[in-house]
Amino acid sequence: MTDRPAPPTADDVRTMLRAVIDPELGANIVDLGMAGEVTVTPAGAVTIGIKLTIKGCPLRAQIKNDIESRVETHPGVTKVTIDWGEMTATERSEVMTKARWNAREGASDTAVPINARVLAIASGKGGVGKSSVTANLAVALAAHGRTVGVLDADIWGFSMPRMLGMAERLEARRIEGHDKPRIIPNERHVGAGLLKVVSTGMLVDDESTALMWRGLMLTKAVEQFLNDVHWGNLDFLLIDMPPGTGDVQMGLARMLPRTDLIIVTTPATSAQKVAIRAADMARRSFLRVAGVIENMSAFTCEHDSTYPLFGEGGGAALAAEIGAPLLGQVPIEPAVARGSDNGEPIAAAGNSPAAKVFRDVAQQIIDSTVPATEMAGCSARSADAVEVAIRTKPAGQRT
Ligand SMILES: Nc1ncnc2c1ncn2[C@@H]1O[C@H](COP(=O)(O)OP(=O)(O)O)[C@@H](O)[C@H]1O
Ligand SMILES: [Mg+2]
């Protein structure tokens, strides 16, 4: 690189920190008051003061990772240093009050549960396999026993109903505790897991839904899916992004700043072009790139000859360019397209090389997500969490 991009302002950094969720306390670290002073030098060295509820908190490593990778996303950042501190008893009790309030109010600003890991599948252009990747990762994660939400954000070019074999109409229903009717996602069991899917391909012009979707705009539709869907519990939310346009990405960044991007590319797509777009998007929206998937990689025929029909090296080059891991290379396989057309993504049970790559990527995603059991190691917070649970959650109310 020639000119180094300008460093972010302290406010920019605070915006990025809003994407860092303390999963145990159910809110972002800025709202919780854990983020303290932020300084940025002209050379792009960022120092962030973070106060933990107690110093030995087991979530420290995760919070550190999360902060570093979010803030390093900004191209003008050269170094991230965290200045750790510990809250006073008074500060701790303030945080707990906030956590209580969050628990009572249903935590997040959207209807997406705060503990769900949100992954948006995006690319520089259409036709590279975003939807195929979304569908296959969804079934592969579900096959691990996870509950996986799928939001088809390709409002006009939806493919989730076809690819997941779920075309039933969405229902809107009144749910206790909400004044507006809520959209109920379509469900499908996969192995021990569950898919919960919403797509504009599942809408019908009956009265309740027509009202809800009147004056539909791209970003508004996604906003409604984030706000008005009764997701219930989710381990993951996968978002199949529309091609091109940054509007949806920007809306998502505003509403769900903890969204991580998975960028799909082909072996032949110019890594630099995609990287520039991704970096540009990251700069404007502060979304983190969790990794790159190369799709339509070399096709291997039954005689074991390999044909790089669509070129080679695009995924690795893009990953290197944006400093994100290359999660996998999915070969070209007629079975991938067939599975999509039949509503049976091959990653659920198939044994082909492509199916294995999808499952391997799903495994990497699971491995990089801290399971709830590991969060419950912090006794001071656990004691408070129990108190929160007892005080604010009447049995069976929280979903
Ligand atoms: N690995 C693959 N092997 C063979 N066909 C594929 C593969 N990935 C995607 N396809 C096919 O390519 C087309 C475009 O894929 P799609 O997932 O709809 O892309 P996007 O969502 O990026 O527009 C579809 O017909 C799909 O079945
Ligand atoms: Mg698509």
Short mmCIF file of C-alpha atoms and ligand atoms in Angstrom, two decimals:
data_model
loop_
_atom_site.label_atom_id
_atom_site.label_comp_id
_atom_site.label_asym_id
_atom_site.label_seq_id
_atom_site.Cartn_x
_atom_site.Cartn_y
_atom_site.Cartn_z
CA MET A 1 0.00 0.00 0.00
CA THR A 2 1.15 3.50 -0.73
CA ASP A 3 -0.76 6.11 1.28
CA ARG A 4 -1.90 4.83 4.62
CA PRO A 5 -5.59 5.47 5.21
CA ALA A 6 -6.41 8.02 7.89
CA PRO A 7 -6.87 6.61 11.39
CA PRO A 8 -10.39 6.46 12.85
CA THR A 9 -11.57 9.04 15.36
CA ALA A 10 -12.16 8.04 18.97
CA ASP A 11 -15.88 8.18 18.20
CA ASP A 12 -15.41 5.80 15.28
CA VAL A 13 -13.68 3.40 17.64
CA ARG A 14 -16.54 3.68 20.09
CA THR A 15 -18.93 2.84 17.26
CA MET A 16 -16.90 -0.28 16.54
CA LEU A 17 -16.95 -1.20 20.21
CA ARG A 18 -20.75 -1.22 20.08
CA ALA A 19 -20.36 -4.43 18.11
CA VAL A 20 -18.57 -6.10 21.00
CA ILE A 21 -21.15 -7.95 23.03
CA ASP A 22 -20.67 -9.18 26.54
CA PRO A 23 -22.67 -12.35 25.99
CA GLU A 24 -23.16 -12.97 29.66
CA LEU A 25 -24.53 -9.54 30.43
CA GLY A 26 -26.44 -9.39 27.18
CA ALA A 27 -25.45 -5.98 25.85
CA ASN A 28 -22.59 -4.26 24.10
CA ILE A 29 -19.64 -3.09 26.16
CA VAL A 30 -20.27 0.60 25.44
CA ASP A 31 -23.85 0.55 26.70
CA LEU A 32 -22.71 -1.47 29.69
CA GLY A 33 -20.18 1.20 30.58
CA MET A 34 -17.25 -1.18 30.28
CA ALA A 35 -15.53 0.87 27.57
CA GLY A 36 -13.55 3.73 29.03
CA GLU A 37 -11.20 6.22 27.47
CA VAL A 38 -10.24 5.79 23.81
CA THR A 39 -7.16 7.44 22.33
CA VAL A 40 -5.91 7.30 18.76
CA THR A 41 -2.49 8.52 17.69
CA PRO A 42 -1.96 10.09 14.24
CA ALA A 43 -0.07 6.92 13.29
CA GLY A 44 -3.17 4.83 13.94
CA ALA A 45 -2.28 3.29 17.31
CA VAL A 46 -5.49 2.84 19.30
CA THR A 47 -5.62 2.48 23.07
CA ILE A 48 -8.88 1.47 24.69
CA GLY A 49 -9.63 1.42 28.39
CA ILE A 50 -11.79 -1.56 29.34
CA LYS A 51 -13.14 -2.17 32.80
CA LEU A 52 -14.11 -5.73 33.60
CA THR A 53 -16.66 -6.49 36.28
CA ILE A 54 -13.96 -8.52 37.97
CA LYS A 55 -10.38 -8.85 36.83
CA GLY A 56 -10.27 -12.61 36.49
CA CYS A 57 -13.35 -12.74 34.31
CA PRO A 58 -13.08 -15.74 31.96
CA LEU A 59 -14.65 -13.72 29.16
CA ARG A 60 -11.60 -11.48 29.12
CA ALA A 61 -9.88 -13.41 26.31
CA GLN A 62 -12.99 -13.38 24.17
CA ILE A 63 -13.66 -9.69 24.74
CA LYS A 64 -10.01 -8.94 23.91
CA ASN A 65 -10.19 -10.93 20.68
CA ASP A 66 -13.43 -9.36 19.73
CA ILE A 67 -12.21 -5.81 20.35
CA GLU A 68 -8.93 -6.35 18.52
CA SER A 69 -10.44 -7.94 15.46
CA ARG A 70 -13.24 -5.37 15.25
CA VAL A 71 -10.99 -2.36 15.59
CA GLU A 72 -8.25 -3.76 13.37
CA THR A 73 -10.89 -3.98 10.64
CA HIS A 74 -10.43 -0.27 10.13
CA PRO A 75 -7.72 0.17 7.49
CA GLY A 76 -6.23 3.17 9.30
CA VAL A 77 -5.53 1.23 12.49
CA THR A 78 -1.97 0.03 12.98
CA LYS A 79 -2.10 -1.24 16.54
CA VAL A 80 -4.67 -1.94 19.23
CA THR A 81 -3.78 -1.86 22.92
CA ILE A 82 -6.24 -2.58 25.69
CA ASP A 83 -5.76 -0.93 29.01
CA TRP A 84 -7.47 -3.31 31.44
CA GLY A 85 -9.09 -2.13 34.60
CA GLU A 86 -11.56 -3.38 37.15
CA MET A 87 -14.85 -1.82 38.12
CA THR A 88 -15.47 -0.47 41.55
CA ALA A 89 -18.29 -2.00 43.56
CA THR A 90 -20.49 0.95 42.63
CA GLU A 91 -19.74 0.63 38.92
CA ARG A 92 -20.36 -3.09 39.10
CA SER A 93 -23.75 -2.58 40.64
CA GLU A 94 -24.60 -0.04 37.92
CA VAL A 95 -23.70 -2.57 35.25
CA MET A 96 -25.85 -5.17 36.92
CA THR A 97 -28.74 -2.72 36.99
CA LYS A 98 -28.33 -2.25 33.26
CA ALA A 99 -28.09 -6.00 32.69
CA ARG A 100 -31.29 -6.44 34.67
CA TRP A 101 -32.99 -3.79 32.62
CA ASN A 102 -31.81 -5.49 29.42
CA ALA A 103 -33.09 -8.84 30.57
CA ARG A 104 -36.44 -7.29 31.33
CA GLU A 105 -36.70 -5.39 28.07
CA GLY A 106 -35.68 -8.37 25.97
CA ALA A 107 -32.08 -7.21 25.64
CA SER A 108 -31.23 -6.22 22.09
CA ASP A 109 -32.50 -3.42 19.89
CA THR A 110 -33.63 -5.94 17.30
CA ALA A 111 -35.63 -9.13 17.70
CA VAL A 112 -32.45 -11.13 17.08
CA PRO A 113 -31.38 -12.70 20.36
CA ILE A 114 -28.22 -11.09 21.70
CA ASN A 115 -26.36 -14.39 22.02
CA ALA A 116 -26.89 -15.39 18.41
CA ARG A 117 -23.78 -15.15 16.27
CA VAL A 118 -24.74 -13.19 13.16
CA LEU A 119 -23.01 -13.99 9.89
CA ALA A 120 -23.86 -12.20 6.67
CA ILE A 121 -22.87 -13.98 3.47
CA ALA A 122 -21.80 -11.30 1.02
CA SER A 123 -19.78 -10.87 -2.15
CA GLY A 124 -18.72 -8.26 -4.62
CA LYS A 125 -21.17 -9.51 -7.19
CA GLY A 126 -24.02 -11.87 -7.98
CA GLY A 127 -23.80 -15.44 -9.20
CA VAL A 128 -20.75 -16.42 -7.15
CA GLY A 129 -22.72 -18.71 -4.87
CA LYS A 130 -23.72 -16.63 -1.83
CA SER A 131 -27.10 -18.29 -1.58
CA SER A 132 -25.67 -21.77 -2.10
CA VAL A 133 -23.14 -21.10 0.66
CA THR A 134 -25.84 -19.74 2.98
CA ALA A 135 -28.12 -22.73 2.46
CA ASN A 136 -25.35 -25.27 2.89
CA LEU A 137 -23.84 -23.64 5.97
CA ALA A 138 -27.31 -23.41 7.48
CA VAL A 139 -27.99 -27.13 7.16
CA ALA A 140 -24.44 -28.03 8.19
CA LEU A 141 -24.73 -25.94 11.38
CA ALA A 142 -28.16 -27.39 12.07
CA ALA A 143 -26.81 -30.90 11.59
CA HIS A 144 -24.60 -30.13 14.61
CA GLY A 145 -27.74 -29.68 16.67
CA ARG A 146 -27.76 -25.90 16.45
CA THR A 147 -30.73 -23.63 15.94
CA VAL A 148 -30.01 -21.57 12.86
CA GLY A 149 -31.97 -18.57 11.69
CA VAL A 150 -31.78 -17.75 8.00
CA LEU A 151 -32.72 -14.30 6.79
CA ASP A 152 -33.02 -13.99 3.04
CA ALA A 153 -32.01 -10.37 2.54
CA ASP A 154 -32.12 -10.73 -1.22
CA ILE A 155 -35.58 -9.22 -1.23
CA TRP A 156 -36.20 -9.29 -4.98
CA GLY A 157 -33.98 -12.20 -5.92
CA PHE A 158 -34.75 -14.52 -3.01
CA SER A 159 -33.51 -18.12 -3.23
CA MET A 160 -33.87 -19.54 0.28
CA PRO A 161 -37.38 -21.01 -0.22
CA ARG A 162 -36.18 -23.04 -3.19
CA MET A 163 -32.75 -23.96 -1.85
CA LEU A 164 -34.01 -25.01 1.57
CA GLY A 165 -37.22 -26.55 0.27
CA MET A 166 -39.31 -24.27 2.46
CA ALA A 167 -41.89 -22.35 0.49
CA GLU A 168 -44.82 -22.24 2.92
CA ARG A 169 -46.31 -18.83 3.51
CA LEU A 170 -45.14 -16.92 6.54
CA GLU A 171 -47.67 -16.31 9.22
CA ALA A 172 -47.99 -13.23 11.36
CA ARG A 173 -49.33 -13.84 14.82
CA ARG A 174 -49.86 -11.93 18.02
CA ILE A 175 -47.34 -12.88 20.66
CA GLU A 176 -47.83 -12.06 24.28
CA GLY A 177 -45.75 -9.07 25.34
CA HIS A 178 -45.71 -7.45 21.88
CA ASP A 179 -48.34 -5.04 20.63
CA LYS A 180 -47.72 -5.61 16.92
CA PRO A 181 -48.22 -9.02 15.30
CA ARG A 182 -44.95 -10.89 14.83
CA ILE A 183 -43.77 -12.79 11.79
CA ILE A 184 -43.30 -16.47 12.60
CA PRO A 185 -40.35 -17.97 10.69
CA ASN A 186 -40.86 -21.22 8.82
CA GLU A 187 -39.21 -24.10 10.57
CA ARG A 188 -37.54 -27.25 9.40
CA HIS A 189 -35.68 -29.87 11.40
CA VAL A 190 -32.28 -30.95 10.11
CA GLY A 191 -30.67 -33.75 12.07
CA ALA A 192 -30.79 -32.68 15.72
CA GLY A 193 -30.98 -29.01 14.77
CA LEU A 194 -33.55 -26.57 13.57
CA LEU A 195 -33.76 -24.02 10.76
CA LYS A 196 -35.90 -20.89 11.15
CA VAL A 197 -36.22 -19.13 7.84
CA VAL A 198 -37.75 -15.89 6.57
CA SER A 199 -37.77 -14.74 2.98
CA THR A 200 -39.90 -12.43 0.88
CA GLY A 201 -40.47 -15.54 -1.22
CA MET A 202 -42.68 -16.75 1.64
CA LEU A 203 -45.07 -13.83 1.63
CA VAL A 204 -48.56 -13.67 0.38
CA ASP A 205 -50.87 -10.77 -0.14
CA ASP A 206 -53.39 -11.66 2.45
CA GLU A 207 -54.47 -8.82 4.61
CA SER A 208 -52.17 -9.03 7.57
CA THR A 209 -49.00 -9.57 5.58
CA ALA A 210 -49.94 -7.13 2.85
CA LEU A 211 -50.31 -4.42 5.46
CA MET A 212 -47.00 -5.31 6.97
CA TRP A 213 -45.18 -5.15 3.65
CA ARG A 214 -46.86 -2.15 2.12
CA GLY A 215 -44.44 0.37 0.68
CA LEU A 216 -41.72 -2.20 0.85
CA MET A 217 -38.22 -0.94 0.37
CA LEU A 218 -35.10 -2.99 0.33
CA THR A 219 -33.59 -1.74 3.55
CA LYS A 220 -36.99 -1.47 5.21
CA ALA A 221 -37.75 -5.09 4.41
CA VAL A 222 -34.54 -6.24 6.04
CA GLU A 223 -35.27 -3.98 8.98
CA GLN A 224 -38.67 -5.60 9.38
CA PHE A 225 -37.14 -9.03 9.25
CA LEU A 226 -34.78 -7.99 12.01
CA ASN A 227 -37.41 -6.29 14.14
CA ASP A 228 -40.70 -8.03 13.59
CA VAL A 229 -39.75 -11.68 13.33
CA HIS A 230 -40.35 -13.84 16.34
CA TRP A 231 -36.99 -15.63 16.17
CA GLY A 232 -37.05 -17.17 19.62
CA ASN A 233 -33.78 -18.87 20.52
CA LEU A 234 -31.03 -18.86 17.92
CA ASP A 235 -27.44 -20.02 18.01
CA PHE A 236 -26.70 -18.48 14.63
CA LEU A 237 -28.35 -16.11 12.23
CA LEU A 238 -27.18 -16.40 8.63
CA ILE A 239 -28.07 -13.55 6.31
CA ASP A 240 -28.06 -14.14 2.57
CA MET A 241 -27.10 -10.74 1.22
CA PRO A 242 -28.28 -9.27 -2.05
CA PRO A 243 -25.64 -8.61 -4.69
CA GLY A 244 -24.03 -5.23 -5.05
CA THR A 245 -25.65 -2.28 -3.30
CA GLY A 246 -24.19 -1.20 -0.02
CA ASP A 247 -27.54 -0.01 1.37
CA VAL A 248 -28.47 -3.29 2.93
CA GLN A 249 -24.99 -3.70 4.40
CA MET A 250 -25.16 -0.22 5.86
CA GLY A 251 -28.60 -0.85 7.33
CA LEU A 252 -27.35 -4.06 8.85
CA ALA A 253 -24.29 -2.35 10.27
CA ARG A 254 -26.51 0.21 11.90
CA MET A 255 -29.01 -2.26 13.30
CA LEU A 256 -26.82 -5.25 14.06
CA PRO A 257 -23.24 -3.97 14.34
CA ARG A 258 -22.05 -7.33 15.65
CA THR A 259 -22.67 -8.89 12.22
CA ASP A 260 -19.61 -10.63 10.78
CA LEU A 261 -19.21 -10.88 7.04
CA ILE A 262 -18.31 -14.03 5.17
CA ILE A 263 -17.15 -13.00 1.73
CA VAL A 264 -17.75 -15.42 -1.11
CA THR A 265 -15.58 -15.15 -4.16
CA THR A 266 -14.65 -17.27 -7.15
CA PRO A 267 -11.12 -18.34 -8.04
CA ALA A 268 -11.12 -15.94 -10.95
CA THR A 269 -12.63 -12.84 -9.42
CA SER A 270 -10.07 -10.11 -9.02
CA ALA A 271 -9.11 -10.33 -5.39
CA GLN A 272 -8.09 -6.73 -5.36
CA LYS A 273 -11.39 -5.44 -6.65
CA VAL A 274 -13.35 -7.39 -4.06
CA ALA A 275 -10.88 -6.44 -1.36
CA ILE A 276 -11.21 -2.76 -2.13
CA ARG A 277 -14.98 -3.02 -1.87
CA ALA A 278 -14.80 -5.02 1.34
CA ALA A 279 -12.34 -2.59 2.86
CA ASP A 280 -14.47 0.30 1.78
CA MET A 281 -17.53 -1.28 3.32
CA ALA A 282 -15.63 -2.07 6.48
CA ARG A 283 -14.47 1.52 6.68
CA ARG A 284 -17.97 2.88 6.38
CA SER A 285 -19.83 0.27 8.36
CA PHE A 286 -17.18 -1.23 10.65
CA LEU A 287 -18.38 -4.74 9.96
CA ARG A 288 -15.78 -7.39 10.59
CA VAL A 289 -14.87 -10.00 8.00
CA ALA A 290 -14.92 -13.44 9.62
CA GLY A 291 -13.48 -15.14 6.58
CA VAL A 292 -13.46 -15.81 2.88
CA ILE A 293 -14.99 -18.76 1.06
CA GLU A 294 -13.85 -19.53 -2.43
CA ASN A 295 -16.66 -21.12 -4.42
CA MET A 296 -16.54 -22.83 -7.80
CA SER A 297 -12.99 -23.96 -7.24
CA ALA A 298 -11.37 -26.63 -9.36
CA PHE A 299 -13.72 -29.36 -10.53
CA THR A 300 -12.40 -32.89 -10.05
CA CYS A 301 -13.87 -35.53 -12.35
CA GLU A 302 -14.35 -39.19 -11.47
CA HIS A 303 -10.92 -39.98 -12.93
CA ASP A 304 -9.34 -37.62 -10.41
CA SER A 305 -8.30 -35.09 -12.97
CA THR A 306 -8.72 -31.56 -11.73
CA TYR A 307 -9.98 -28.76 -13.91
CA PRO A 308 -9.73 -25.22 -12.59
CA LEU A 309 -12.58 -24.11 -14.87
CA PHE A 310 -12.94 -20.74 -13.26
CA GLY A 311 -9.30 -19.98 -12.59
CA GLU A 312 -7.26 -20.42 -9.44
CA GLY A 313 -6.11 -18.56 -6.38
CA GLY A 314 -8.85 -15.93 -6.02
CA GLY A 315 -9.89 -16.98 -2.51
CA ALA A 316 -6.39 -17.08 -1.07
CA ALA A 317 -5.49 -13.78 -2.69
CA LEU A 318 -8.58 -12.08 -1.32
CA ALA A 319 -8.03 -13.54 2.16
CA ALA A 320 -4.46 -12.26 2.14
CA GLU A 321 -5.53 -8.89 0.83
CA ILE A 322 -8.07 -8.27 3.60
CA GLY A 323 -6.30 -10.16 6.34
CA ALA A 324 -9.06 -12.67 6.97
CA PRO A 325 -8.81 -16.46 6.98
CA LEU A 326 -9.68 -18.52 3.92
CA LEU A 327 -12.32 -20.78 5.44
CA GLY A 328 -12.64 -23.17 2.54
CA GLN A 329 -12.65 -23.82 -1.18
CA VAL A 330 -15.85 -25.35 -2.49
CA PRO A 331 -15.32 -27.21 -5.77
CA ILE A 332 -17.68 -26.99 -8.70
CA GLU A 333 -20.05 -29.92 -8.43
CA PRO A 334 -23.27 -30.51 -10.28
CA ALA A 335 -24.60 -31.94 -6.99
CA VAL A 336 -24.36 -28.51 -5.37
CA ALA A 337 -26.67 -27.04 -7.99
CA ARG A 338 -28.95 -30.08 -7.92
CA GLY A 339 -29.24 -29.94 -4.13
CA SER A 340 -30.22 -26.30 -4.36
CA ASP A 341 -32.88 -27.02 -6.93
CA ASN A 342 -34.32 -29.89 -4.88
CA GLY A 343 -34.39 -28.01 -1.60
CA GLU A 344 -31.86 -30.45 -0.13
CA PRO A 345 -28.49 -28.70 0.28
CA ILE A 346 -25.82 -31.36 -0.01
CA ALA A 347 -24.03 -30.36 3.19
CA ALA A 348 -26.78 -31.94 5.29
CA ALA A 349 -25.71 -35.46 4.49
CA GLY A 350 -23.83 -35.62 1.19
CA ASN A 351 -20.39 -37.17 0.96
CA SER A 352 -18.99 -35.29 -1.98
CA PRO A 353 -15.93 -33.05 -1.63
CA ALA A 354 -18.11 -29.92 -1.73
CA ALA A 355 -20.37 -31.26 1.04
CA LYS A 356 -17.29 -31.93 3.17
CA VAL A 357 -15.93 -28.43 2.63
CA PHE A 358 -19.24 -26.89 3.70
CA ARG A 359 -19.27 -29.06 6.81
CA ASP A 360 -15.68 -28.18 7.58
CA VAL A 361 -16.46 -24.45 7.35
CA ALA A 362 -19.45 -24.96 9.65
CA GLN A 363 -17.16 -26.71 12.11
CA GLN A 364 -14.73 -23.78 12.02
CA ILE A 365 -17.59 -21.40 12.73
CA ILE A 366 -18.73 -23.50 15.67
CA ASP A 367 -15.17 -23.77 16.99
CA SER A 368 -14.71 -20.01 16.89
CA THR A 369 -17.88 -19.35 18.85
CA VAL A 370 -17.70 -19.48 22.61
CA PRO A 371 -20.32 -21.92 23.86
CA ALA A 372 -22.68 -20.82 26.60
CA THR A 373 -21.23 -23.39 28.99
CA GLU A 374 -17.84 -21.67 28.91
CA MET A 375 -19.34 -18.30 29.70
CA ALA A 376 -20.65 -19.46 33.02
CA GLY A 377 -17.33 -19.45 34.77
CA CYS A 378 -17.35 -16.10 36.43
CA SER A 379 -18.71 -16.56 39.91
CA ALA A 380 -19.35 -12.93 40.83
CA ARG A 381 -21.22 -12.38 37.62
CA SER A 382 -22.95 -15.74 37.80
CA ALA A 383 -24.31 -14.89 41.22
CA ASP A 384 -25.66 -11.65 39.84
CA ALA A 385 -26.96 -13.38 36.75
CA VAL A 386 -28.92 -15.77 38.90
CA GLU A 387 -30.31 -12.82 40.76
CA VAL A 388 -31.25 -11.18 37.45
CA ALA A 389 -32.93 -14.34 36.29
CA ILE A 390 -34.93 -14.73 39.46
CA ARG A 391 -36.02 -11.13 39.63
CA THR A 392 -36.84 -10.38 36.06
CA LYS A 393 -37.81 -13.48 34.19
CA PRO A 394 -41.13 -14.99 35.09
CA ALA A 395 -40.92 -18.68 34.20
CA GLY A 396 -41.53 -19.39 30.57
CA GLN A 397 -41.79 -15.80 29.49
CA ARG A 398 -38.45 -15.26 27.85
CA THR A 399 -37.90 -16.88 24.51
N1 LIG B 1 -19.94 -25.11 -6.02
C1 LIG B 1 -20.86 -25.09 -6.97
N2 LIG B 1 -20.90 -26.05 -7.94
C2 LIG B 1 -21.82 -26.02 -8.93
N3 LIG B 1 -22.78 -25.08 -9.02
C3 LIG B 1 -22.79 -24.10 -8.12
C4 LIG B 1 -21.85 -24.05 -7.05
N4 LIG B 1 -22.13 -22.96 -6.30
C5 LIG B 1 -23.20 -22.36 -6.86
N5 LIG B 1 -23.61 -23.04 -7.95
C6 LIG B 1 -24.70 -22.67 -8.86
O1 LIG B 1 -24.42 -21.37 -9.39
C7 LIG B 1 -25.58 -20.57 -9.49
C8 LIG B 1 -25.43 -19.29 -8.69
O2 LIG B 1 -25.33 -19.60 -7.30
P1 LIG B 1 -26.09 -18.75 -6.19
O3 LIG B 1 -25.83 -19.44 -4.90
O4 LIG B 1 -27.50 -18.53 -6.56
O5 LIG B 1 -25.24 -17.40 -6.28
P2 LIG B 1 -25.55 -15.93 -5.68
O6 LIG B 1 -26.46 -16.09 -4.51
O7 LIG B 1 -24.20 -15.39 -5.31
O8 LIG B 1 -26.19 -15.15 -6.78
C9 LIG B 1 -26.72 -21.45 -8.99
O9 LIG B 1 -27.37 -22.03 -10.09
C10 LIG B 1 -26.03 -22.51 -8.15
O10 LIG B 1 -26.75 -23.72 -8.12
MG MG B 2 -28.34 -15.24 -4.14
#
